C-alpha atoms as an extended CHARMM CRD file, in Angstrom:
* protein
*
       234  EXT
         1         1  MET       CA            -19.3670000000       14.4110000000      -10.7990000000  PROA      1               0.0000000000
         2         2  ASN       CA            -18.6490000000       18.0420000000      -10.8810000000  PROA      2               0.0000000000
         3         3  GLU       CA            -17.1450000000       20.5190000000      -13.7680000000  PROA      3               0.0000000000
         4         4  GLN       CA            -13.5000000000       19.3190000000      -13.9930000000  PROA      4               0.0000000000
         5         5  SER       CA            -14.9690000000       15.9360000000      -14.0410000000  PROA      5               0.0000000000
         6         6  LEU       CA            -16.7400000000       16.2960000000      -17.0860000000  PROA      6               0.0000000000
         7         7  SER       CA            -14.1660000000       18.8750000000      -18.6040000000  PROA      7               0.0000000000
         8         8  TYR       CA            -11.7690000000       15.4700000000      -18.8020000000  PROA      8               0.0000000000
         9         9  ARG       CA            -14.9510000000       13.5460000000      -20.1180000000  PROA      9               0.0000000000
        10        10  ALA       CA            -15.9720000000       15.8230000000      -23.4720000000  PROA      10              0.0000000000
        11        11  ASP       CA            -11.9240000000       15.8630000000      -24.5370000000  PROA      11              0.0000000000
        12        12  HSD       CA            -11.3830000000       11.5980000000      -25.9270000000  PROA      12              0.0000000000
        13        13  THR       CA             -8.0040000000       11.5910000000      -25.1830000000  PROA      13              0.0000000000
        14        14  PRO       CA             -9.1150000000        9.0550000000      -21.4520000000  PROA      14              0.0000000000
        15        15  VAL       CA             -7.6020000000       10.9630000000      -18.1450000000  PROA      15              0.0000000000
        16        16  SER       CA             -4.9810000000        7.7020000000      -17.3150000000  PROA      16              0.0000000000
        17        17  GLU       CA             -3.0970000000        8.4930000000      -20.5430000000  PROA      17              0.0000000000
        18        18  ARG       CA             -3.3600000000       12.0540000000      -19.6280000000  PROA      18              0.0000000000
        19        19  ILE       CA             -0.8690000000       10.7960000000      -16.0970000000  PROA      19              0.0000000000
        20        20  ARG       CA              0.6150000000        8.2170000000      -18.1050000000  PROA      20              0.0000000000
        21        21  ALA       CA              1.6310000000       10.5350000000      -20.8240000000  PROA      21              0.0000000000
        22        22  ARG       CA              3.6320000000       12.8400000000      -18.3220000000  PROA      22              0.0000000000
        23        23  LEU       CA              4.2930000000       10.1130000000      -16.3230000000  PROA      23              0.0000000000
        24        24  MET       CA              6.7120000000        8.4960000000      -19.2520000000  PROA      24              0.0000000000
        25        25  ARG       CA              7.6950000000       12.0490000000      -19.5490000000  PROA      25              0.0000000000
        26        26  ASP       CA              9.4010000000       12.1770000000      -16.9470000000  PROA      26              0.0000000000
        27        27  GLY       CA             10.6190000000        8.5060000000      -16.7090000000  PROA      27              0.0000000000
        28        28  ALA       CA              9.3300000000        8.2560000000      -14.0250000000  PROA      28              0.0000000000
        29        29  ARG       CA              8.0430000000        4.6770000000      -12.8190000000  PROA      29              0.0000000000
        30        30  PHE       CA              4.3110000000        3.8510000000      -12.3390000000  PROA      30              0.0000000000
        31        31  HSD       CA              4.8950000000       -0.2520000000      -11.6210000000  PROA      31              0.0000000000
        32        32  ALA       CA              1.1760000000       -1.6630000000       -9.9310000000  PROA      32              0.0000000000
        33        33  ASN       CA              3.0010000000       -0.8950000000       -6.5720000000  PROA      33              0.0000000000
        34        34  ASP       CA              4.1610000000        3.1310000000       -7.3920000000  PROA      34              0.0000000000
        35        35  ASN       CA              2.7370000000        6.4660000000       -5.3540000000  PROA      35              0.0000000000
        36        36  ILE       CA              2.5290000000        8.5550000000       -7.9950000000  PROA      36              0.0000000000
        37        37  ALA       CA              0.0740000000       10.5610000000       -6.7250000000  PROA      37              0.0000000000
        38        38  SER       CA              2.3850000000       13.0450000000       -8.1600000000  PROA      38              0.0000000000
        39        39  TYR       CA              1.4570000000       13.1870000000      -11.5170000000  PROA      39              0.0000000000
        40        40  ILE       CA             -2.2530000000       13.4730000000      -10.3130000000  PROA      40              0.0000000000
        41        41  GLU       CA             -4.0120000000       16.8640000000      -10.8690000000  PROA      41              0.0000000000
        42        42  PRO       CA             -7.0460000000       17.9940000000       -8.8400000000  PROA      42              0.0000000000
        43        43  GLY       CA             -9.5590000000       16.7810000000      -10.1000000000  PROA      43              0.0000000000
        44        44  GLU       CA             -8.0460000000       14.0740000000      -12.2850000000  PROA      44              0.0000000000
        45        45  LEU       CA             -9.5460000000       11.3400000000       -9.3690000000  PROA      45              0.0000000000
        46        46  ASP       CA            -13.1300000000       11.8570000000      -10.2330000000  PROA      46              0.0000000000
        47        47  ALA       CA            -12.5440000000       11.5140000000      -14.0460000000  PROA      47              0.0000000000
        48        48  LEU       CA            -10.9990000000        8.4590000000      -13.2720000000  PROA      48              0.0000000000
        49        49  LEU       CA            -12.9380000000        7.5220000000      -11.9170000000  PROA      49              0.0000000000
        50        50  ASP       CA            -15.6440000000        7.4800000000      -14.4350000000  PROA      50              0.0000000000
        51        51  GLU       CA            -13.0940000000        6.3870000000      -16.8460000000  PROA      51              0.0000000000
        52        52  VAL       CA            -12.5750000000        3.0400000000      -14.3240000000  PROA      52              0.0000000000
        53        53  SER       CA            -16.2420000000        2.6830000000      -13.8280000000  PROA      53              0.0000000000
        54        54  GLN       CA            -16.6920000000        1.8460000000      -17.3890000000  PROA      54              0.0000000000
        55        55  ARG       CA            -14.3230000000        0.3130000000      -18.3250000000  PROA      55              0.0000000000
        56        56  MET       CA            -15.1500000000       -1.8370000000      -15.2560000000  PROA      56              0.0000000000
        57        57  GLN       CA            -19.1190000000       -2.3930000000      -17.0950000000  PROA      57              0.0000000000
        58        58  GLY       CA            -16.6120000000       -3.7770000000      -20.3830000000  PROA      58              0.0000000000
        59        59  VAL       CA            -15.0680000000       -6.3420000000      -17.7690000000  PROA      59              0.0000000000
        60        60  LEU       CA            -18.8310000000       -7.2770000000      -16.5050000000  PROA      60              0.0000000000
        61        61  GLU       CA            -20.2230000000       -7.4420000000      -19.7300000000  PROA      61              0.0000000000
        62        62  SER       CA            -17.7800000000      -10.3990000000      -21.2050000000  PROA      62              0.0000000000
        63        63  LEU       CA            -18.0120000000      -11.8990000000      -18.2420000000  PROA      63              0.0000000000
        64        64  VAL       CA            -22.0320000000      -12.4620000000      -19.5380000000  PROA      64              0.0000000000
        65        65  ILE       CA            -23.7940000000      -10.8940000000      -16.3010000000  PROA      65              0.0000000000
        66        66  ASP       CA            -26.5990000000       -9.1210000000      -16.8650000000  PROA      66              0.0000000000
        67        67  THR       CA            -26.2660000000       -5.9970000000      -14.9730000000  PROA      67              0.0000000000
        68        68  VAL       CA            -29.5630000000       -4.8230000000      -16.2580000000  PROA      68              0.0000000000
        69        69  SER       CA            -32.3430000000       -7.0000000000      -14.2330000000  PROA      69              0.0000000000
        70        70  ASP       CA            -29.9480000000       -7.8860000000      -11.8440000000  PROA      70              0.0000000000
        71        71  HSD       CA            -30.4700000000       -6.2720000000       -8.7570000000  PROA      71              0.0000000000
        72        72  ASN       CA            -26.9580000000       -6.9920000000       -7.4120000000  PROA      72              0.0000000000
        73        73  SER       CA            -25.1090000000       -6.3480000000       -9.8640000000  PROA      73              0.0000000000
        74        74  GLN       CA            -26.3960000000       -3.1600000000      -11.3690000000  PROA      74              0.0000000000
        75        75  ASP       CA            -23.8260000000       -0.6310000000      -10.0810000000  PROA      75              0.0000000000
        76        76  THR       CA            -21.1050000000       -2.8550000000       -8.8790000000  PROA      76              0.0000000000
        77        77  ALA       CA            -18.8200000000       -1.9480000000      -11.7210000000  PROA      77              0.0000000000
        78        78  ARG       CA            -18.5960000000        1.5970000000      -10.0450000000  PROA      78              0.0000000000
        79        79  ARG       CA            -18.5740000000       -0.1690000000       -6.4600000000  PROA      79              0.0000000000
        80        80  VAL       CA            -15.4990000000       -1.8480000000       -7.5210000000  PROA      80              0.0000000000
        81        81  ALA       CA            -13.9560000000        1.5340000000       -9.3180000000  PROA      81              0.0000000000
        82        82  LYS       CA            -14.1150000000        3.2410000000       -5.8550000000  PROA      82              0.0000000000
        83        83  MET       CA            -13.6330000000        0.4340000000       -3.5580000000  PROA      83              0.0000000000
        84        84  TYR       CA             -9.6360000000       -0.2030000000       -5.7280000000  PROA      84              0.0000000000
        85        85  LEU       CA             -8.6090000000        3.3380000000       -6.2090000000  PROA      85              0.0000000000
        86        86  GLN       CA             -9.6100000000        4.9150000000       -3.1130000000  PROA      86              0.0000000000
        87        87  GLU       CA             -9.3160000000        2.1460000000       -0.6680000000  PROA      87              0.0000000000
        88        88  VAL       CA             -7.6230000000       -1.5940000000       -2.0470000000  PROA      88              0.0000000000
        89        89  PHE       CA             -5.9810000000        0.5970000000       -4.6420000000  PROA      89              0.0000000000
        90        90  GLY       CA             -6.0100000000        3.6280000000       -2.4480000000  PROA      90              0.0000000000
        91        91  GLY       CA             -1.4260000000        4.4380000000       -1.6400000000  PROA      91              0.0000000000
        92        92  ARG       CA             -1.0810000000        4.6680000000       -5.3550000000  PROA      92              0.0000000000
        93        93  TYR       CA             -3.3660000000        8.5940000000       -5.7650000000  PROA      93              0.0000000000
        94        94  THR       CA             -2.8940000000        9.3830000000       -2.8760000000  PROA      94              0.0000000000
        95        95  PRO       CA              0.1230000000       11.2530000000       -1.2560000000  PROA      95              0.0000000000
        96        96  ALA       CA              2.1060000000       10.0770000000        2.1570000000  PROA      96              0.0000000000
        97        97  PRO       CA             -0.0080000000       10.9090000000        5.3610000000  PROA      97              0.0000000000
        98        98  SER       CA              0.9250000000       13.7300000000        6.7940000000  PROA      98              0.0000000000
        99        99  VAL       CA              3.7370000000       12.4480000000        9.6280000000  PROA      99              0.0000000000
       100       100  THR       CA              4.5420000000       14.8900000000       13.0510000000  PROA      100             0.0000000000
       101       101  GLU       CA              8.5560000000       14.0800000000       13.5060000000  PROA      101             0.0000000000
       102       102  PHE       CA              9.8700000000       15.1670000000       16.7720000000  PROA      102             0.0000000000
       103       103  PRO       CA             13.8640000000       15.5520000000       18.5610000000  PROA      103             0.0000000000
       104       104  ASN       CA             14.4540000000       12.5360000000       20.4650000000  PROA      104             0.0000000000
       105       105  VAL       CA             15.0510000000       14.7280000000       23.5370000000  PROA      105             0.0000000000
       106       106  SER       CA             15.7310000000       13.0830000000       26.0830000000  PROA      106             0.0000000000
       107       107  HSD       CA             18.0270000000       10.6360000000       23.9930000000  PROA      107             0.0000000000
       108       108  LEU       CA             16.2620000000        7.3000000000       23.9390000000  PROA      108             0.0000000000
       109       109  ASN       CA             18.4910000000        4.2630000000       23.5350000000  PROA      109             0.0000000000
       110       110  GLU       CA             16.7500000000        1.7540000000       24.2570000000  PROA      110             0.0000000000
       111       111  LEU       CA             14.1930000000       -1.1000000000       22.1820000000  PROA      111             0.0000000000
       112       112  MET       CA             10.8750000000       -0.3710000000       20.7520000000  PROA      112             0.0000000000
       113       113  ILE       CA              8.5530000000       -2.4520000000       19.1130000000  PROA      113             0.0000000000
       114       114  ILE       CA              5.7700000000       -1.0730000000       17.6950000000  PROA      114             0.0000000000
       115       115  GLY       CA              3.1370000000       -4.0510000000       16.4370000000  PROA      115             0.0000000000
       116       116  PRO       CA              0.9800000000       -5.9420000000       15.2620000000  PROA      116             0.0000000000
       117       117  ILE       CA             -0.6780000000       -3.6170000000       12.8380000000  PROA      117             0.0000000000
       118       118  ALA       CA             -3.3800000000       -4.6870000000       10.7870000000  PROA      118             0.0000000000
       119       119  VAL       CA             -1.9240000000       -5.1210000000        6.7110000000  PROA      119             0.0000000000
       120       120  ARG       CA             -4.7990000000       -5.7590000000        3.9510000000  PROA      120             0.0000000000
       121       121  SER       CA             -3.3380000000       -5.3530000000        0.4590000000  PROA      121             0.0000000000
       122       122  ALA       CA             -4.0350000000       -7.0310000000       -3.4310000000  PROA      122             0.0000000000
       123       123  CYS       CA             -1.2460000000       -9.6320000000       -4.4750000000  PROA      123             0.0000000000
       124       124  SER       CA              0.0100000000       -7.9210000000       -8.4790000000  PROA      124             0.0000000000
       125       125  HSD       CA             -1.1120000000      -11.2060000000       -9.5600000000  PROA      125             0.0000000000
       126       126  HSD       CA             -4.5520000000      -11.8900000000       -9.2080000000  PROA      126             0.0000000000
       127       127  LEU       CA             -5.1150000000       -9.1710000000       -7.1830000000  PROA      127             0.0000000000
       128       128  CYS       CA             -6.5080000000      -11.3680000000       -4.8750000000  PROA      128             0.0000000000
       129       129  PRO       CA             -6.0660000000      -10.0040000000       -1.1100000000  PROA      129             0.0000000000
       130       130  VAL       CA             -3.6230000000      -10.3570000000        1.6170000000  PROA      130             0.0000000000
       131       131  MET       CA             -3.7060000000      -10.2110000000        4.9620000000  PROA      131             0.0000000000
       132       132  GLY       CA             -1.6180000000       -9.8710000000        7.9420000000  PROA      132             0.0000000000
       133       133  LYS       CA              0.7600000000       -8.2270000000       10.6870000000  PROA      133             0.0000000000
       134       134  VAL       CA              3.8050000000       -6.2610000000       10.9710000000  PROA      134             0.0000000000
       135       135  TRP       CA              5.9590000000       -5.4380000000       13.7400000000  PROA      135             0.0000000000
       136       136  ILE       CA              7.8600000000       -2.9350000000       13.2460000000  PROA      136             0.0000000000
       137       137  GLY       CA             11.8500000000       -2.5610000000       15.9910000000  PROA      137             0.0000000000
       138       138  VAL       CA             13.5070000000        0.2490000000       16.6820000000  PROA      138             0.0000000000
       139       139  MET       CA             16.2280000000        1.5760000000       18.4780000000  PROA      139             0.0000000000
       140       140  PRO       CA             16.6310000000        5.1060000000       18.4400000000  PROA      140             0.0000000000
       141       141  ASN       CA             20.0580000000        6.8550000000       18.4970000000  PROA      141             0.0000000000
       142       142  GLN       CA             19.8430000000       10.5580000000       19.7500000000  PROA      142             0.0000000000
       143       143  HSD       CA             19.4260000000       11.8540000000       16.5200000000  PROA      143             0.0000000000
       144       144  SER       CA             16.9610000000        9.9270000000       15.6920000000  PROA      144             0.0000000000
       145       145  ASN       CA             13.2360000000       12.0990000000       15.3340000000  PROA      145             0.0000000000
       146       146  LEU       CA             10.0520000000       10.5270000000       16.8850000000  PROA      146             0.0000000000
       147       147  ILE       CA              7.1870000000       10.3760000000       15.4560000000  PROA      147             0.0000000000
       148       148  GLY       CA              3.7760000000        8.9770000000       17.2680000000  PROA      148             0.0000000000
       149       149  LEU       CA              2.5200000000        4.7710000000       17.0180000000  PROA      149             0.0000000000
       150       150  SER       CA             -0.6800000000        5.7250000000       14.9750000000  PROA      150             0.0000000000
       151       151  LYS       CA              1.9790000000        7.2090000000       12.4720000000  PROA      151             0.0000000000
       152       152  TYR       CA              3.3580000000        4.0160000000       11.6440000000  PROA      152             0.0000000000
       153       153  ALA       CA             -0.1720000000        2.5060000000       11.0090000000  PROA      153             0.0000000000
       154       154  ARG       CA             -0.8490000000        4.5320000000        9.0370000000  PROA      154             0.0000000000
       155       155  LEU       CA              2.6330000000        4.6350000000        7.3790000000  PROA      155             0.0000000000
       156       156  ALA       CA              2.1410000000        1.4630000000        6.6360000000  PROA      156             0.0000000000
       157       157  SER       CA             -1.4160000000        1.1230000000        5.4470000000  PROA      157             0.0000000000
       158       158  TRP       CA              0.0520000000        3.7200000000        2.5930000000  PROA      158             0.0000000000
       159       159  ILE       CA              2.5690000000        1.2390000000        1.9700000000  PROA      159             0.0000000000
       160       160  MET       CA             -0.0330000000       -2.0020000000        1.5790000000  PROA      160             0.0000000000
       161       161  SER       CA             -2.7750000000       -0.3210000000       -0.2150000000  PROA      161             0.0000000000
       162       162  ARG       CA             -0.9590000000       -0.8530000000       -3.7840000000  PROA      162             0.0000000000
       163       163  PRO       CA             -1.0590000000       -4.1650000000       -5.4760000000  PROA      163             0.0000000000
       164       164  GLN       CA              1.8050000000       -5.7280000000       -3.9320000000  PROA      164             0.0000000000
       165       165  ILE       CA              3.8500000000       -8.4320000000       -3.5230000000  PROA      165             0.0000000000
       166       166  GLN       CA              4.9430000000       -9.6780000000        0.4810000000  PROA      166             0.0000000000
       167       167  GLU       CA              9.1940000000       -9.3270000000       -0.5550000000  PROA      167             0.0000000000
       168       168  GLU       CA              8.8150000000       -5.7170000000       -1.8320000000  PROA      168             0.0000000000
       169       169  ALA       CA              6.1330000000       -4.4350000000        0.9090000000  PROA      169             0.0000000000
       170       170  VAL       CA              7.6570000000       -4.9650000000        3.2640000000  PROA      170             0.0000000000
       171       171  VAL       CA             11.2420000000       -3.3400000000        1.4170000000  PROA      171             0.0000000000
       172       172  GLN       CA              8.7440000000       -0.4210000000        0.4790000000  PROA      172             0.0000000000
       173       173  LEU       CA              7.7240000000        0.3260000000        4.7960000000  PROA      173             0.0000000000
       174       174  ALA       CA             11.6420000000       -0.0960000000        6.0890000000  PROA      174             0.0000000000
       175       175  GLU       CA             12.6140000000        2.3290000000        3.6520000000  PROA      175             0.0000000000
       176       176  LEU       CA              9.9230000000        3.6280000000        4.0820000000  PROA      176             0.0000000000
       177       177  LEU       CA             10.5620000000        4.1390000000        8.4010000000  PROA      177             0.0000000000
       178       178  GLN       CA             14.4480000000        5.0120000000        8.2840000000  PROA      178             0.0000000000
       179       179  GLU       CA             14.4390000000        7.7600000000        6.0840000000  PROA      179             0.0000000000
       180       180  LYS       CA             11.5500000000        9.1400000000        8.2200000000  PROA      180             0.0000000000
       181       181  VAL       CA             13.1190000000        8.4670000000       11.4060000000  PROA      181             0.0000000000
       182       182  GLN       CA             16.8230000000        7.8650000000       11.2830000000  PROA      182             0.0000000000
       183       183  PRO       CA             17.4870000000        5.5090000000       13.4180000000  PROA      183             0.0000000000
       184       184  ASP       CA             20.9050000000        2.9850000000       14.3910000000  PROA      184             0.0000000000
       185       185  GLY       CA             18.6390000000        0.1800000000       14.1560000000  PROA      185             0.0000000000
       186       186  LEU       CA             15.2200000000       -0.8740000000       11.8540000000  PROA      186             0.0000000000
       187       187  ALA       CA             13.4860000000       -4.4260000000       11.9410000000  PROA      187             0.0000000000
       188       188  VAL       CA             10.7660000000       -4.7880000000       10.2820000000  PROA      188             0.0000000000
       189       189  ILE       CA              8.5000000000       -8.7470000000       10.2360000000  PROA      189             0.0000000000
       190       190  MET       CA              5.1930000000       -9.1420000000        8.0200000000  PROA      190             0.0000000000
       191       191  GLU       CA              3.9260000000      -12.3410000000        8.4880000000  PROA      191             0.0000000000
       192       192  ALA       CA              0.2840000000      -12.6430000000        5.8200000000  PROA      192             0.0000000000
       193       193  ASP       CA             -2.3130000000      -15.2900000000        4.2450000000  PROA      193             0.0000000000
       194       194  HSD       CA             -2.8210000000      -15.0340000000        0.5560000000  PROA      194             0.0000000000
       195       195  PHE       CA             -5.3060000000      -15.8320000000       -1.0540000000  PROA      195             0.0000000000
       196       196  CYS       CA             -4.2650000000      -16.2970000000       -3.9160000000  PROA      196             0.0000000000
       197       197  MET       CA             -3.3030000000      -19.0440000000       -2.6680000000  PROA      197             0.0000000000
       198       198  GLN       CA             -5.9960000000      -19.8250000000       -0.8750000000  PROA      198             0.0000000000
       199       199  TRP       CA             -8.8150000000      -19.0010000000       -3.1460000000  PROA      199             0.0000000000
       200       200  ARG       CA             -7.6070000000      -19.5910000000       -5.9800000000  PROA      200             0.0000000000
       201       201  GLY       CA             -4.4110000000      -22.0260000000       -7.4030000000  PROA      201             0.0000000000
       202       202  VAL       CA             -3.7000000000      -25.8360000000       -4.6400000000  PROA      202             0.0000000000
       203       203  LYS       CA             -6.1750000000      -23.7360000000       -2.2540000000  PROA      203             0.0000000000
       204       204  ASP       CA             -3.5070000000      -24.3350000000        0.7650000000  PROA      204             0.0000000000
       205       205  ASN       CA             -5.6760000000      -22.8230000000        4.0720000000  PROA      205             0.0000000000
       206       206  ASN       CA             -3.2990000000      -23.1980000000        6.2080000000  PROA      206             0.0000000000
       207       207  ALA       CA              0.3600000000      -21.6740000000        4.3510000000  PROA      207             0.0000000000
       208       208  ARG       CA              1.3110000000      -17.6900000000        5.1310000000  PROA      208             0.0000000000
       209       209  MET       CA              4.6640000000      -16.2310000000        4.3120000000  PROA      209             0.0000000000
       210       210  ILE       CA              6.8260000000      -14.0060000000        6.7240000000  PROA      210             0.0000000000
       211       211  ASN       CA              9.4710000000      -12.4250000000        6.3960000000  PROA      211             0.0000000000
       212       212  SER       CA             12.2360000000       -9.8160000000        8.1020000000  PROA      212             0.0000000000
       213       213  VAL       CA             14.7050000000       -6.4520000000        7.4900000000  PROA      213             0.0000000000
       214       214  MET       CA             16.5750000000       -5.6580000000        8.8650000000  PROA      214             0.0000000000
       215       215  HSD       CA             18.3570000000       -2.4860000000        8.6690000000  PROA      215             0.0000000000
       216       216  GLY       CA             21.8550000000       -0.7840000000       10.7840000000  PROA      216             0.0000000000
       217       217  SER       CA             21.4550000000       -2.5830000000       14.0000000000  PROA      217             0.0000000000
       218       218  PHE       CA             19.0170000000       -5.3990000000       13.7370000000  PROA      218             0.0000000000
       219       219  LEU       CA             21.6510000000       -6.7190000000       10.8680000000  PROA      219             0.0000000000
       220       220  LYS       CA             25.4940000000       -5.9780000000       12.7200000000  PROA      220             0.0000000000
       221       221  ASP       CA             24.1180000000       -6.9280000000       16.4410000000  PROA      221             0.0000000000
       222       222  PRO       CA             22.7380000000      -10.7630000000       17.0250000000  PROA      222             0.0000000000
       223       223  ALA       CA             21.9430000000      -10.9950000000       20.4730000000  PROA      223             0.0000000000
       224       224  LEU       CA             20.0090000000       -6.9250000000       19.1340000000  PROA      224             0.0000000000
       225       225  ARG       CA             17.7730000000       -9.0290000000       16.5050000000  PROA      225             0.0000000000
       226       226  ARG       CA             17.6030000000      -11.9210000000       19.0160000000  PROA      226             0.0000000000
       227       227  GLU       CA             15.7740000000      -10.3190000000       21.3130000000  PROA      227             0.0000000000
       228       228  PHE       CA             13.5190000000       -8.6930000000       19.3780000000  PROA      228             0.0000000000
       229       229  LEU       CA             12.3760000000      -11.3850000000       17.5990000000  PROA      229             0.0000000000
       230       230  SER       CA             11.7270000000      -13.1170000000       21.5670000000  PROA      230             0.0000000000
       231       231  LEU       CA              9.3510000000       -9.7080000000       22.0310000000  PROA      231             0.0000000000
       232       232  ILE       CA              7.3470000000      -10.2520000000       19.5680000000  PROA      232             0.0000000000
       233       233  LYS       CA              4.0220000000      -11.9670000000       19.2990000000  PROA      233             0.0000000000
       234       234  ARG       CA              2.8590000000      -14.3330000000       16.1430000000  PROA      234             0.0000000000
């Protein structure tokens, strides 16, 4: 724990309340799948980790789990807090990954397909895992920005590393890529397993969800859409 983190602990106002107050002051949305990185000040993530660890410890105690004599559970609260803040929900608390954009000097105007990209998330309703794949179709024009293939995966991971529902996640990813690349057409398809159906509830291990978002020429040109759909391997 650094000195700045200690200073937040010395203040009786939880750091989560400080961050929430800034969001509410600006009328900013902070839904489960929103990014709030711009409202987090230096050092506050460390303090937030301490706070979430303490609250998670309370959850374990309310579940009547002995975290004192059970060696398997002694550090569980801290591990879960780190997992949520730094990994599973990391896309809420960190800025977008840096993406270098290149001009389309060769005037590329043929269909590009990226995928399958493995994505991992958690459903907003039960915080159960959502595991799947994403395919992206891009129809560039001479004014489009080109980005490296790995950047598609980084941007997809940033969007998915939040509590999500699949329908909204695909829309968020499509809007982000449309802004970055500015293509004539953009298509995003996601197929995923939802553990809120497999692990609980109906406990159906076979059901998957597939959904898509089509922009521009993919929406207007049925032949282009059919070509994209025929080329991806699901």
